[in-house]
Short mmCIF file of C-alpha atoms in Angstrom, two decimals:
data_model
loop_
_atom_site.label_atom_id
_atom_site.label_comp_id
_atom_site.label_asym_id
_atom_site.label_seq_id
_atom_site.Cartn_x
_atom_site.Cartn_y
_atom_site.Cartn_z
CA UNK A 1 -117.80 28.16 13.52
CA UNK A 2 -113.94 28.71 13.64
CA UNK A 3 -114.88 32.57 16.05
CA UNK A 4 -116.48 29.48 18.25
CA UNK A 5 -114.28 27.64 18.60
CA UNK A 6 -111.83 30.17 19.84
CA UNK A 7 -113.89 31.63 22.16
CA UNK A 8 -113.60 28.18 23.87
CA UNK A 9 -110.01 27.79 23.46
CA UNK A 10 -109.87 31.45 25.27
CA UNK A 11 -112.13 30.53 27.91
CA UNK A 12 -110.23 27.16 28.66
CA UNK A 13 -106.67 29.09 28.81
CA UNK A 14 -108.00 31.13 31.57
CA UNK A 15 -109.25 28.31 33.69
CA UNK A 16 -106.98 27.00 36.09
CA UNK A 17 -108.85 23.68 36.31
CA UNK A 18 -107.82 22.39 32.93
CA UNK A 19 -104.64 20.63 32.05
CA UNK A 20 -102.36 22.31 29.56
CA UNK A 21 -102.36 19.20 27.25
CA UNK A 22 -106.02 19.28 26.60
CA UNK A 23 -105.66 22.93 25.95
CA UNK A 24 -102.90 22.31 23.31
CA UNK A 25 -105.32 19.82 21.52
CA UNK A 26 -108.39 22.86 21.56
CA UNK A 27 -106.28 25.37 20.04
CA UNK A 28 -104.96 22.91 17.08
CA UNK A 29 -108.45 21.50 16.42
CA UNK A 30 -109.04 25.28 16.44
CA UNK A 31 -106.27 25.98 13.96
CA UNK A 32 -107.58 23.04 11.88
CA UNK A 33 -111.01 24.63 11.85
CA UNK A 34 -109.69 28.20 10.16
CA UNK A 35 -107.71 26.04 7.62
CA UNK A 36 -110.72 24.44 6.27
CA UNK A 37 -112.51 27.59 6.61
CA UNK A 38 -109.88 29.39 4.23
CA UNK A 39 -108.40 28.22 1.10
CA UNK A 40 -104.43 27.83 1.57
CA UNK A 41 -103.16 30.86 -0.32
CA UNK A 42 -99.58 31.36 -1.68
CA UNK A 43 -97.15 34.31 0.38
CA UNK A 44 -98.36 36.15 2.99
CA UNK A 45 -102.32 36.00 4.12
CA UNK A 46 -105.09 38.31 5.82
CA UNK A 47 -108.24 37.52 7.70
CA UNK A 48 -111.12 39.28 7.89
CA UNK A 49 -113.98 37.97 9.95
CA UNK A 50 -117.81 39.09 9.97
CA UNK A 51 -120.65 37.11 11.99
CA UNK A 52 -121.71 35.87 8.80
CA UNK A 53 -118.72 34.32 7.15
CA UNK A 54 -115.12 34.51 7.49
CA UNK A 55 -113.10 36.24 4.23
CA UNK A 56 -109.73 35.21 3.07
CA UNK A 57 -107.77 36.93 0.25
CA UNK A 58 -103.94 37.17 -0.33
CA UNK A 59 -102.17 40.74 -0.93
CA UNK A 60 -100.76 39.11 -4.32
CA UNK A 61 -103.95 37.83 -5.87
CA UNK A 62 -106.48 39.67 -7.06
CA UNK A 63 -110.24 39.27 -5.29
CA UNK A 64 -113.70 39.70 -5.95
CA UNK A 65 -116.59 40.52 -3.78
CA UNK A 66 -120.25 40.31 -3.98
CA UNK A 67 -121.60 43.30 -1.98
CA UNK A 68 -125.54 42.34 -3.46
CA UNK A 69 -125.49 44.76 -5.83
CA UNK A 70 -122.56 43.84 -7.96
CA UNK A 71 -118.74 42.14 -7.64
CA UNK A 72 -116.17 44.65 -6.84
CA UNK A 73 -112.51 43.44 -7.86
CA UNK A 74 -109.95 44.85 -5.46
CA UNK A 75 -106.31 45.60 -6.69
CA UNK A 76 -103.63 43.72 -6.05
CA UNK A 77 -100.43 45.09 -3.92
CA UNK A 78 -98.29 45.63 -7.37
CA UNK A 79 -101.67 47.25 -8.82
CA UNK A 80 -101.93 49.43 -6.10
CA UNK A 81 -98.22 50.56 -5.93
CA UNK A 82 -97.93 50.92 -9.98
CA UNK A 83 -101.51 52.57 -10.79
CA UNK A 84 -102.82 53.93 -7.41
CA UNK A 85 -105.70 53.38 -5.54
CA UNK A 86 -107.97 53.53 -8.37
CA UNK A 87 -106.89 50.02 -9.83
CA UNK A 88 -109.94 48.50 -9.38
CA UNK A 89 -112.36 47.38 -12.36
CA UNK A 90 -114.74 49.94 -10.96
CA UNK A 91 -112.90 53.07 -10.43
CA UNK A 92 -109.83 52.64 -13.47
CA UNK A 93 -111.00 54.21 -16.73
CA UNK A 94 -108.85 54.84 -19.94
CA UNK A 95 -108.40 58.30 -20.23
CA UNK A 96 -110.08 59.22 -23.64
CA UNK A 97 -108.06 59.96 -26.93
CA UNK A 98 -107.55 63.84 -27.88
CA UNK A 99 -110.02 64.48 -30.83
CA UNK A 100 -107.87 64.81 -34.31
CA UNK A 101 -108.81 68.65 -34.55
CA UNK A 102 -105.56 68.93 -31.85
CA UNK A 103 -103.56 68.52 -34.61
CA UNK A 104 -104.90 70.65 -36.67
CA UNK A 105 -104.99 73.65 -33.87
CA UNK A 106 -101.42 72.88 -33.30
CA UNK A 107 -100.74 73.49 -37.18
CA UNK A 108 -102.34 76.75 -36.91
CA UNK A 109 -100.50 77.84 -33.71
CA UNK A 110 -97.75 77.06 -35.62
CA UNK A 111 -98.37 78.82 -39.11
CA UNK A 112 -99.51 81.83 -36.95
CA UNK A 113 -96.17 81.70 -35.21
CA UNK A 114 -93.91 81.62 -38.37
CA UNK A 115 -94.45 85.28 -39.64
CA UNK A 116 -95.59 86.33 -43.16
CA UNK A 117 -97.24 83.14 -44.96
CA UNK A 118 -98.83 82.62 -48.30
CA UNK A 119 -102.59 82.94 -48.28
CA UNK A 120 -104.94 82.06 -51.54
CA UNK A 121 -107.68 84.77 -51.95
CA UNK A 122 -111.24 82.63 -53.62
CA UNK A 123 -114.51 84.22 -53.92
CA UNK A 124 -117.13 84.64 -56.21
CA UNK A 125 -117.58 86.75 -59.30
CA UNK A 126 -121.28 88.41 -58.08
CA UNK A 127 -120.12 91.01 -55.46
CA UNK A 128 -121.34 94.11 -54.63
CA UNK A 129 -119.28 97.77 -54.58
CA UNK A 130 -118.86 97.46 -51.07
CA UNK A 131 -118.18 94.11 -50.48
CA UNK A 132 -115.19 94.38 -52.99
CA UNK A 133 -113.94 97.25 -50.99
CA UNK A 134 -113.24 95.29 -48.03
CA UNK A 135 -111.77 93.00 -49.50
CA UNK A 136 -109.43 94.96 -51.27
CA UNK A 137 -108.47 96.89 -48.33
CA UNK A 138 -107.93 93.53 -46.88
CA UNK A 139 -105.72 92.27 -49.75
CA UNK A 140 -103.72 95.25 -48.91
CA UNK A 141 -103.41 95.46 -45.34
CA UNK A 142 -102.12 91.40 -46.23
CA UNK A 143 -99.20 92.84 -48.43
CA UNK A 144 -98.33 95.30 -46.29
CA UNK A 145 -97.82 92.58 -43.92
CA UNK A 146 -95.21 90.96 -46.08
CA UNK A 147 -97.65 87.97 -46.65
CA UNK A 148 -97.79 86.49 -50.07
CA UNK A 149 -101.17 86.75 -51.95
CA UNK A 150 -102.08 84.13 -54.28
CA UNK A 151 -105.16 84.71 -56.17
CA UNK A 152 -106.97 84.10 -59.62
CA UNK A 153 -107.96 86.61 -62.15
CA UNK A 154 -111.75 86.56 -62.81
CA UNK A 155 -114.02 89.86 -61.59
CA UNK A 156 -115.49 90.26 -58.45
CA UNK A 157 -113.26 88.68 -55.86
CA UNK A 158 -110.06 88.08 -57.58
CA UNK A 159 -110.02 91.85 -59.09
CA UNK A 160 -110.12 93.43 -55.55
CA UNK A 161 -107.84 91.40 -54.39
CA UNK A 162 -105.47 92.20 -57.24
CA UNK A 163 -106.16 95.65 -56.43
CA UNK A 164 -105.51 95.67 -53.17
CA UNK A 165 -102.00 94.06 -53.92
CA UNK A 166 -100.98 96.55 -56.24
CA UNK A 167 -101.79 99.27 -53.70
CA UNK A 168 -99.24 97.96 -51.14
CA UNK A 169 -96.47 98.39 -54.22
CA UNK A 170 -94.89 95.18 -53.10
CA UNK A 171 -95.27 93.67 -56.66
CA UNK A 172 -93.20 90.49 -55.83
CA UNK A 173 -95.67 89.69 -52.75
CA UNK A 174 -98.90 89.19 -55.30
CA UNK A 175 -99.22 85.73 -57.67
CA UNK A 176 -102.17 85.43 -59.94
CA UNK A 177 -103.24 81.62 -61.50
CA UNK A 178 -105.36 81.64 -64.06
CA UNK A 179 -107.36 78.56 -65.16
CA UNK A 180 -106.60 78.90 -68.79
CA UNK A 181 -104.77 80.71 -71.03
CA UNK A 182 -104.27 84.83 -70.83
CA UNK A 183 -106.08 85.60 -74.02
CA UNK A 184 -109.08 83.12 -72.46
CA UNK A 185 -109.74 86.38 -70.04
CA UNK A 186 -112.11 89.07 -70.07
CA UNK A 187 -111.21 92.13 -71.26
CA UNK A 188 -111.18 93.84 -68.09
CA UNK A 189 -109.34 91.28 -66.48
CA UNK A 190 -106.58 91.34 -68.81
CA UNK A 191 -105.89 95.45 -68.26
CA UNK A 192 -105.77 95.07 -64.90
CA UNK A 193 -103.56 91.94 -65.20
CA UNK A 194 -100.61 93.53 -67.41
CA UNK A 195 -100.19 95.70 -63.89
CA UNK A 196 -99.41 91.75 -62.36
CA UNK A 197 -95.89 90.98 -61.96
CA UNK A 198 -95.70 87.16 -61.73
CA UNK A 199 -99.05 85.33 -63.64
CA UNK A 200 -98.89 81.95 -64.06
CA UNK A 201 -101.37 80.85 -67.18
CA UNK A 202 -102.73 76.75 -67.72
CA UNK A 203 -103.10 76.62 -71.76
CA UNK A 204 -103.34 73.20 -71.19
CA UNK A 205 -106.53 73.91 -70.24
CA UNK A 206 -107.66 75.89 -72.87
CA UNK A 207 -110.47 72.97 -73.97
CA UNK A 208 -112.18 72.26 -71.13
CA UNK A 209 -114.96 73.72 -69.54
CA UNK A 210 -114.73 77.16 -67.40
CA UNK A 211 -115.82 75.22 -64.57
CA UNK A 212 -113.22 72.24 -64.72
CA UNK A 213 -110.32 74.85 -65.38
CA UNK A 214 -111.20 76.85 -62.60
CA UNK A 215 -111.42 73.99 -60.07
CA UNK A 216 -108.72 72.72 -61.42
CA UNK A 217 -106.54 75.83 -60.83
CA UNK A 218 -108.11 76.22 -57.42
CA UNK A 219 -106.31 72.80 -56.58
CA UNK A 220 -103.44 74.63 -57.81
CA UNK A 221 -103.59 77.57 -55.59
CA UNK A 222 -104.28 75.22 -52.52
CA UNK A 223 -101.02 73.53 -52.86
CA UNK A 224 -99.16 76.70 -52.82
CA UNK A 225 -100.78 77.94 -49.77
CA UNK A 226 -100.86 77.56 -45.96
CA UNK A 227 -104.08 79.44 -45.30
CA UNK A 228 -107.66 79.93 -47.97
CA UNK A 229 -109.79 82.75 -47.41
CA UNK A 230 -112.39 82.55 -49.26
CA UNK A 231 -115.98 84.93 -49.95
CA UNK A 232 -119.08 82.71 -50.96
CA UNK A 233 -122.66 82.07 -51.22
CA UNK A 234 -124.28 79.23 -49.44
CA UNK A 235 -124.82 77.44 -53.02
CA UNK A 236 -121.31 77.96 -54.22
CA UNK A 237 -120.77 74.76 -54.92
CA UNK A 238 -117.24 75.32 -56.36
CA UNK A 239 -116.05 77.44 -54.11
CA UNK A 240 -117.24 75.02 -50.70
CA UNK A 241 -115.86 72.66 -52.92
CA UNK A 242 -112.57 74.19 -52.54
CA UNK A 243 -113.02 74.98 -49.02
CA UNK A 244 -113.62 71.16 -48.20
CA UNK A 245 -110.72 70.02 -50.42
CA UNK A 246 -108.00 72.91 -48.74
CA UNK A 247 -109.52 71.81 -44.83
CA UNK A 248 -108.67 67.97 -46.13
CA UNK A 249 -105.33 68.71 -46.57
CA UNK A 250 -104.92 70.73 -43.51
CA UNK A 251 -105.31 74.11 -44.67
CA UNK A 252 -106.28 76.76 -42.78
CA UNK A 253 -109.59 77.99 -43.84
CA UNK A 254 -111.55 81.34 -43.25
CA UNK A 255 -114.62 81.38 -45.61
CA UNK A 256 -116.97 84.45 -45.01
CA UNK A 257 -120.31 83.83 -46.62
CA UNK A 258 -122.18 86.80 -48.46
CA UNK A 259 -125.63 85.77 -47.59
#
């Protein structure tokens, strides 16, 4: 063993008996003996000696150990200096991506930051007294606000929003879509929308199905908007449908249901 070895090249330097040309010879068999023990390494090199074994690693290279229960990889000097102590295989870990809803809650930080925005009103036609009263007191309180209201004109939802509107008298804050042409309305819904300042009407429409024209007119609202708030049952389908499509393109969505 090279610790051997030495030992007897210490012992001989201390004895005044010996010759200093045999002692010479010891200590460079000695340094012979730690060579062969430890590959040559490039730059500058470190020993670290246990009774079991002696351990060589450079500050440049990057080493491995076996501690019996797995190989530990120590950093190199650049490692260390650029990343830290924790540059080791063991201890460095990627830091994990932010989820995609950051953007979104940045988009809302920032709509909520820019003052009076436009907001579509959805909801379904079956609606009780007092449900309808809250949200027409909500429509208003909205308008009052100087936010824009955009809406549709079927009963139940749409009506107390309209309602609401008109209350605030702000007539140039309230825009109702309607899927098809005005004469294609109820009755009802066409006295309370001659009080409507700006109503846009699809006569395009005219020959499909109520259910296609209103979706499609809901896609029309959405892209006119910057938040949906919208009043539903769980089997809406429509309505969720809506919902889905406005949170897809980044809408901000506030759906209350009813049941």
């Amino acid at each position: 063993m090279p610790c051997k070895a030495l030992l007897h090249a210490t012992q001989q330097a201390h004895n005044p008996m010996l010759c200093r040309q045999p002692l010479r010879q010891h200590i460079a068999s000695d340094r012979a003996s730690i060579s062969s023990a430890c590959p040559q390494q490039t730059r500058k090199k470190r020993f670290s000696t246990t009774a079991a074994s002696t351990v060589c690693y450079s500050s440049n290279t990057p080493q491995a150990f076996d501690t019996g229960r797995g190989k530990i990889r120590l950093p190199t000097q650049g490692e260390s200096v650029v990343q830290g102590s924790g540059g080791s295989d063991t201890m460095l870990q990627e830091l994990p991506k932010p989820p995609a809803d950051i953007d979104y809650l940045a988009e809302l930080i920032a709509v909520q930051q820019s003052g009076p925005k436009d907001i579509g009103f959805f909801g379904t036609r079956n609606m009780g007294f007092l449900h309808q009263n809250l949200i027409e007191v909500l429509s208003y309180a909205m308008v009052l606000t100087k936010n824009h209201v955009y809406t549709s004109g079927a009963t139940g939802t749409n009506a107390a929003v309209i309602r609401g509107a008109l209350r605030a008298e702000k007539p140039d804050l309230l825009t109702v879509v309607l899927p098809q042409s005005l004469s294609k309305q109820p009755s009802e819904s066409q006295e309370l929308l001659a009080q409507v300042q700006h109503v846009i009407e699809m006569p395009h429409n005219n020959h499909l199905p109520l259910a296609q024209a209103s979706r499609l007119c809901n896609r029309d609202i959405v892209a006119r908007v910057q938040q949906v708030i919208c009043f539903a049952f769980h089997d809406s389908n429509l309505l969720l449908e809506t919902c889905n499509e406005a949170k897809e393109t980044r809408k901000i969505v506030t759906l209350f249901y009813l049941d």
